[in-house]
Short mmCIF file of C-alpha atoms in Angstrom, two decimals:
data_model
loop_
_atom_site.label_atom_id
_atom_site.label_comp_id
_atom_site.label_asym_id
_atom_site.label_seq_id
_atom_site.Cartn_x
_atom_site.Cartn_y
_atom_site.Cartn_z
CA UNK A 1 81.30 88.63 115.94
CA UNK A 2 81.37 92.39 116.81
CA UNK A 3 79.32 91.71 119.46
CA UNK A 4 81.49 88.85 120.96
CA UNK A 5 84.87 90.73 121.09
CA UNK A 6 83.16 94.16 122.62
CA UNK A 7 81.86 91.21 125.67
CA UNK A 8 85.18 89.95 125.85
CA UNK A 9 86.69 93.65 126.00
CA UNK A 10 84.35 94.17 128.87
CA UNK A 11 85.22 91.67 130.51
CA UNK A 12 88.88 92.45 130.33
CA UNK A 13 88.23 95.92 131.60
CA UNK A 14 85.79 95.22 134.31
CA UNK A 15 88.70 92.10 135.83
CA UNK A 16 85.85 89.58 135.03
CA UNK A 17 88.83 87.27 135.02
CA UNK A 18 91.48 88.36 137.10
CA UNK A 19 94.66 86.60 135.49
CA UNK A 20 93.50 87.22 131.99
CA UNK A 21 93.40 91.03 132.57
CA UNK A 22 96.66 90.89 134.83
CA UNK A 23 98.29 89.44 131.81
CA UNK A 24 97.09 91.59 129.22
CA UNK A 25 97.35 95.01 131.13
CA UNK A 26 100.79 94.00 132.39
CA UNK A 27 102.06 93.32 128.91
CA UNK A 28 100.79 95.87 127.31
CA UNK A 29 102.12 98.52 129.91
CA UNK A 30 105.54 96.18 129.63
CA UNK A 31 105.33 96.87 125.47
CA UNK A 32 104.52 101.04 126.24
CA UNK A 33 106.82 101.27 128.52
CA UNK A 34 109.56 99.64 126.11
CA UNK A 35 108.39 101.73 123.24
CA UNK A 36 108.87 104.64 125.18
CA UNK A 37 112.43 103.52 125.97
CA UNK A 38 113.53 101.94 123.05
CA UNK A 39 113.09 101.98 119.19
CA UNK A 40 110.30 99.86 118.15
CA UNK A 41 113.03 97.41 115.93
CA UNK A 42 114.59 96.97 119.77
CA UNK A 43 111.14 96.27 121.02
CA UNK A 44 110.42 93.65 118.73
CA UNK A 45 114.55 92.00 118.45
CA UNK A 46 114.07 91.57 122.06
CA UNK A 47 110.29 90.08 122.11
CA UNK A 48 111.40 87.53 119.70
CA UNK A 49 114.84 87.13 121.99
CA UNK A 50 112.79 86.62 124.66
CA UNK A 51 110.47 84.21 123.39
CA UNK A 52 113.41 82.00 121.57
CA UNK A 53 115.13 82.10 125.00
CA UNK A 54 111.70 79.97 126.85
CA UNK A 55 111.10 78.09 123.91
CA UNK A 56 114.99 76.74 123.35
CA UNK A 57 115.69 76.66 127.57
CA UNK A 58 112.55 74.39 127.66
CA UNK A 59 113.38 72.34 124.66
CA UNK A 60 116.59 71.64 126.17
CA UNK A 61 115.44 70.92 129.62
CA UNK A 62 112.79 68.21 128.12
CA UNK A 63 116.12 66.81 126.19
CA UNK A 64 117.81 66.34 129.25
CA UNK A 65 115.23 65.11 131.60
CA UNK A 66 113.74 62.80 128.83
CA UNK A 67 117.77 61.40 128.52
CA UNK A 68 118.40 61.08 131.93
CA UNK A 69 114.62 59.12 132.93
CA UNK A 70 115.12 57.25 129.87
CA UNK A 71 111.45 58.02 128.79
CA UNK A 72 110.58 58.70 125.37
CA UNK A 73 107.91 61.48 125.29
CA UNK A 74 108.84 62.98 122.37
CA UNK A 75 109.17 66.90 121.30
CA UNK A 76 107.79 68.77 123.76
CA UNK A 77 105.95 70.98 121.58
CA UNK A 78 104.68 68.39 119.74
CA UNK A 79 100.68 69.46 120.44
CA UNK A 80 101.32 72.88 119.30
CA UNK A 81 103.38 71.61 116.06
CA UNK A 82 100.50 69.15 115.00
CA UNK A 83 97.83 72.00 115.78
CA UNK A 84 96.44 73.55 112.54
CA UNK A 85 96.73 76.86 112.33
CA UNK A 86 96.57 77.71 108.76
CA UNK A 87 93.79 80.69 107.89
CA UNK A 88 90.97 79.54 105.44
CA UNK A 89 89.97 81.68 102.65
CA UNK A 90 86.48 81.89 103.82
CA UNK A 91 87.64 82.86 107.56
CA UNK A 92 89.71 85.21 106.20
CA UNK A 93 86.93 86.74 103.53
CA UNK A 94 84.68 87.53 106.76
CA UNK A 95 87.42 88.90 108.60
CA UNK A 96 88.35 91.01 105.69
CA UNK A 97 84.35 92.32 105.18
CA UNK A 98 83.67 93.18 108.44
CA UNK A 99 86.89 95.26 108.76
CA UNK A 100 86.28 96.67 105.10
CA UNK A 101 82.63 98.25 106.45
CA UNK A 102 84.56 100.05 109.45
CA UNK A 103 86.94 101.15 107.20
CA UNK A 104 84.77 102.86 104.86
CA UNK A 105 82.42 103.90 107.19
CA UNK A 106 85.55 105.76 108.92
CA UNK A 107 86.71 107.15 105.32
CA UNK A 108 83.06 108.52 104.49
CA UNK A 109 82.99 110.34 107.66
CA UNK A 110 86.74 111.97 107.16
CA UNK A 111 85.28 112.85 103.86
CA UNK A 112 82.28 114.77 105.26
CA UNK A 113 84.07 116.46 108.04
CA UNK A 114 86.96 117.77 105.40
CA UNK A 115 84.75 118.68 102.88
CA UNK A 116 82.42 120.44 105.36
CA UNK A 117 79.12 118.80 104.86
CA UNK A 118 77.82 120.04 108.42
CA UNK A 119 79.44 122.97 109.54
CA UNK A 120 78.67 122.56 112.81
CA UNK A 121 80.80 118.83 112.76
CA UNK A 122 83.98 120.87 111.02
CA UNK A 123 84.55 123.33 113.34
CA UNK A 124 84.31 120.49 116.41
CA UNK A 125 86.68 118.33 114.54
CA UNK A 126 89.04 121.76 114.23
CA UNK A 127 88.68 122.53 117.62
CA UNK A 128 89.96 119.24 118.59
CA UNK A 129 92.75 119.10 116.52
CA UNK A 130 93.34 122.94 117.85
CA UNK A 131 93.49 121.45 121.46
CA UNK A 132 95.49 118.10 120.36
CA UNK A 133 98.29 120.61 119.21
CA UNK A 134 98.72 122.06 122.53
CA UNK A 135 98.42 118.10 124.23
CA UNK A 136 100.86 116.94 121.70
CA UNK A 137 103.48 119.32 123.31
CA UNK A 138 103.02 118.02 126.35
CA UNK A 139 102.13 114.23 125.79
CA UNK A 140 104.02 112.25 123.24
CA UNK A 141 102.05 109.28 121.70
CA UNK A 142 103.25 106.77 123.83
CA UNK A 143 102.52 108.80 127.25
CA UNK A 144 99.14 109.36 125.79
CA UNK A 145 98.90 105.35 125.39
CA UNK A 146 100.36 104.42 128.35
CA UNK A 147 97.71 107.49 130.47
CA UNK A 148 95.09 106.00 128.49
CA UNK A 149 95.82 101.81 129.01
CA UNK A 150 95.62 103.04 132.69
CA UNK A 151 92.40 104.74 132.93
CA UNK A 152 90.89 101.92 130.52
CA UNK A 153 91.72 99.44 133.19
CA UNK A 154 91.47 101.37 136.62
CA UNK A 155 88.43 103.98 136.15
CA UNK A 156 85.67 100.91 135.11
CA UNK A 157 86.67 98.64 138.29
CA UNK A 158 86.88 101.61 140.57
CA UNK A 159 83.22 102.90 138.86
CA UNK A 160 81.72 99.34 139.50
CA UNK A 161 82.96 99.61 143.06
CA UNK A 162 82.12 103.11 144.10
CA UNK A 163 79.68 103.62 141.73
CA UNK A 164 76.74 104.85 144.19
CA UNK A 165 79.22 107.66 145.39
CA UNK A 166 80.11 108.94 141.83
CA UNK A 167 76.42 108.72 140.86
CA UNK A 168 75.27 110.51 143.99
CA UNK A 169 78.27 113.13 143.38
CA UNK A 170 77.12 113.40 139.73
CA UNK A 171 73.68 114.16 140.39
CA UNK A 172 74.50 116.80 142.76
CA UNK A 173 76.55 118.21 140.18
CA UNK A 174 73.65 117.96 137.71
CA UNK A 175 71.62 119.35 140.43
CA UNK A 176 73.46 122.06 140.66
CA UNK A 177 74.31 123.12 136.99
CA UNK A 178 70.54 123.19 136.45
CA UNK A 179 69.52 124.94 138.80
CA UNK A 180 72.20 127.67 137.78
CA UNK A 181 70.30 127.16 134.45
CA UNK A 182 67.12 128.03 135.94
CA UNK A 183 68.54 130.74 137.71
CA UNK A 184 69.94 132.20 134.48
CA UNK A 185 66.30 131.84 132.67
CA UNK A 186 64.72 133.78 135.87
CA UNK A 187 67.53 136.26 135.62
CA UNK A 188 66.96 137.12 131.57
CA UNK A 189 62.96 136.97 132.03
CA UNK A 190 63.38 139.91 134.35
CA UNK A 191 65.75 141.39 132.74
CA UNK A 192 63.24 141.14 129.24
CA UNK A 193 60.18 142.46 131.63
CA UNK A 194 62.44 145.40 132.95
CA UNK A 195 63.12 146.56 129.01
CA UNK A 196 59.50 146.20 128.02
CA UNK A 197 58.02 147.87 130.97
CA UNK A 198 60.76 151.04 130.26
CA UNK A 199 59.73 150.95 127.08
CA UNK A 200 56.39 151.07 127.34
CA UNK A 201 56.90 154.06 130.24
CA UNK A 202 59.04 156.23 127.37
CA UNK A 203 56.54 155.12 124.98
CA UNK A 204 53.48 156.66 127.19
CA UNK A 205 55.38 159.53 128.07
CA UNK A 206 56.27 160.60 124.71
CA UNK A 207 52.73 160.05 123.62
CA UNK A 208 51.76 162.42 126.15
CA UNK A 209 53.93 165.13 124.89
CA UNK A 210 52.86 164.77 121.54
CA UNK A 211 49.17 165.67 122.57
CA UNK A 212 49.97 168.15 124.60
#
């Protein structure tokens, strides 16, 4: 099941299917954008608003159109209304157990970082939250959604499209950075061969004044 929604996340993200992902990135940036507007009670009074105003508008249109062809189709909605929709126990039980491992996988590793079980781990997790405090006064939570929503759905497509360009860039990059680590190596070798061989000059020299 894991498996199956990190596909269909891909998917999403990559514009497998174009209208799917229109719809969901639109209305999520709509909902962000709201947020970051409105209170989230607003938010949610006008979703529902919204929705009651298709649902009734089309209701009534059916009404009328079904009274003026005198046809008797019936409620509109009828489909939906007969479709079952009620959650089973065992459904819900799987649901339930697979969120319950994440959960406590997420909770054991909180644990370990707070209680310092690698060092190492601790002081990463503090440096993060050292450089969140300095994000947080310039991003609010919402801009931070809304930055990353936008980079979730633009950076894979434009990867996928240019990706021989950012690989060959990368590379050069990774080129370069290790050959400035080579460089560096070379640099403290000689450096360590200088010391010794000054060393080993003093040491001669006082040797010789200690015989003489």
């Amino acid at each position: 099941m894991f498996s199956i929604s990190l596909f269909l996340v891909h998917d999403l993200l990559f514009w497998r299917d174009v209208k799917k992902s229109g719809m969901v990135f639109g209305g999520t940036m709509v909902l962000l954008l709201s947020l970051a507007a409105f209170s989230i009670i607003s938010v949610i009074s006008y979703l529902i608003l919204s929705l009651l105003t298709v649902t009734i508008s089309f209701r009534i249109y059916k009404s009328v159109m079904q009274a003026v062809q005198k046809s008797d189709e019936g409620h509109p909605f009828k489909s939906l209304l007969d479709k079952d929709i009620t959650l089973s126990s065992e459904s819900l039980q799987k649901k339930a157990n697979a969120s319950l491992a994440h959960v406590n996988s997420a909770l054991k590793y909180i644990v370990r970082l707070f209680l310092v079980e690698d060092l190492i781990d601790s002081l990463k997790f503090a440096l993060l939250m050292w450089l969140m405090t300095y994000v947080g006064a310039v991003f609010n939570g919402i801009t931070l959604l809304i930055l990353g929503v936008l980079i979730a759905f633009t950076a894979p497509i434009v990867y996928e499209k240019y990706k021989v360009q950012i690989d060959h860039y990368v590379s050069l990059v990774h080129s370069h950075d290790s050959g400035k680590t080579s460089s560096s190596a070379e640099e403290e070798n000689r450096v360590k061969n200088q010391y010794y061989l000054w060393n080993k000059i003093l040491y001669n020299a006082n040797t010789c004044g200690i015989k003489e």
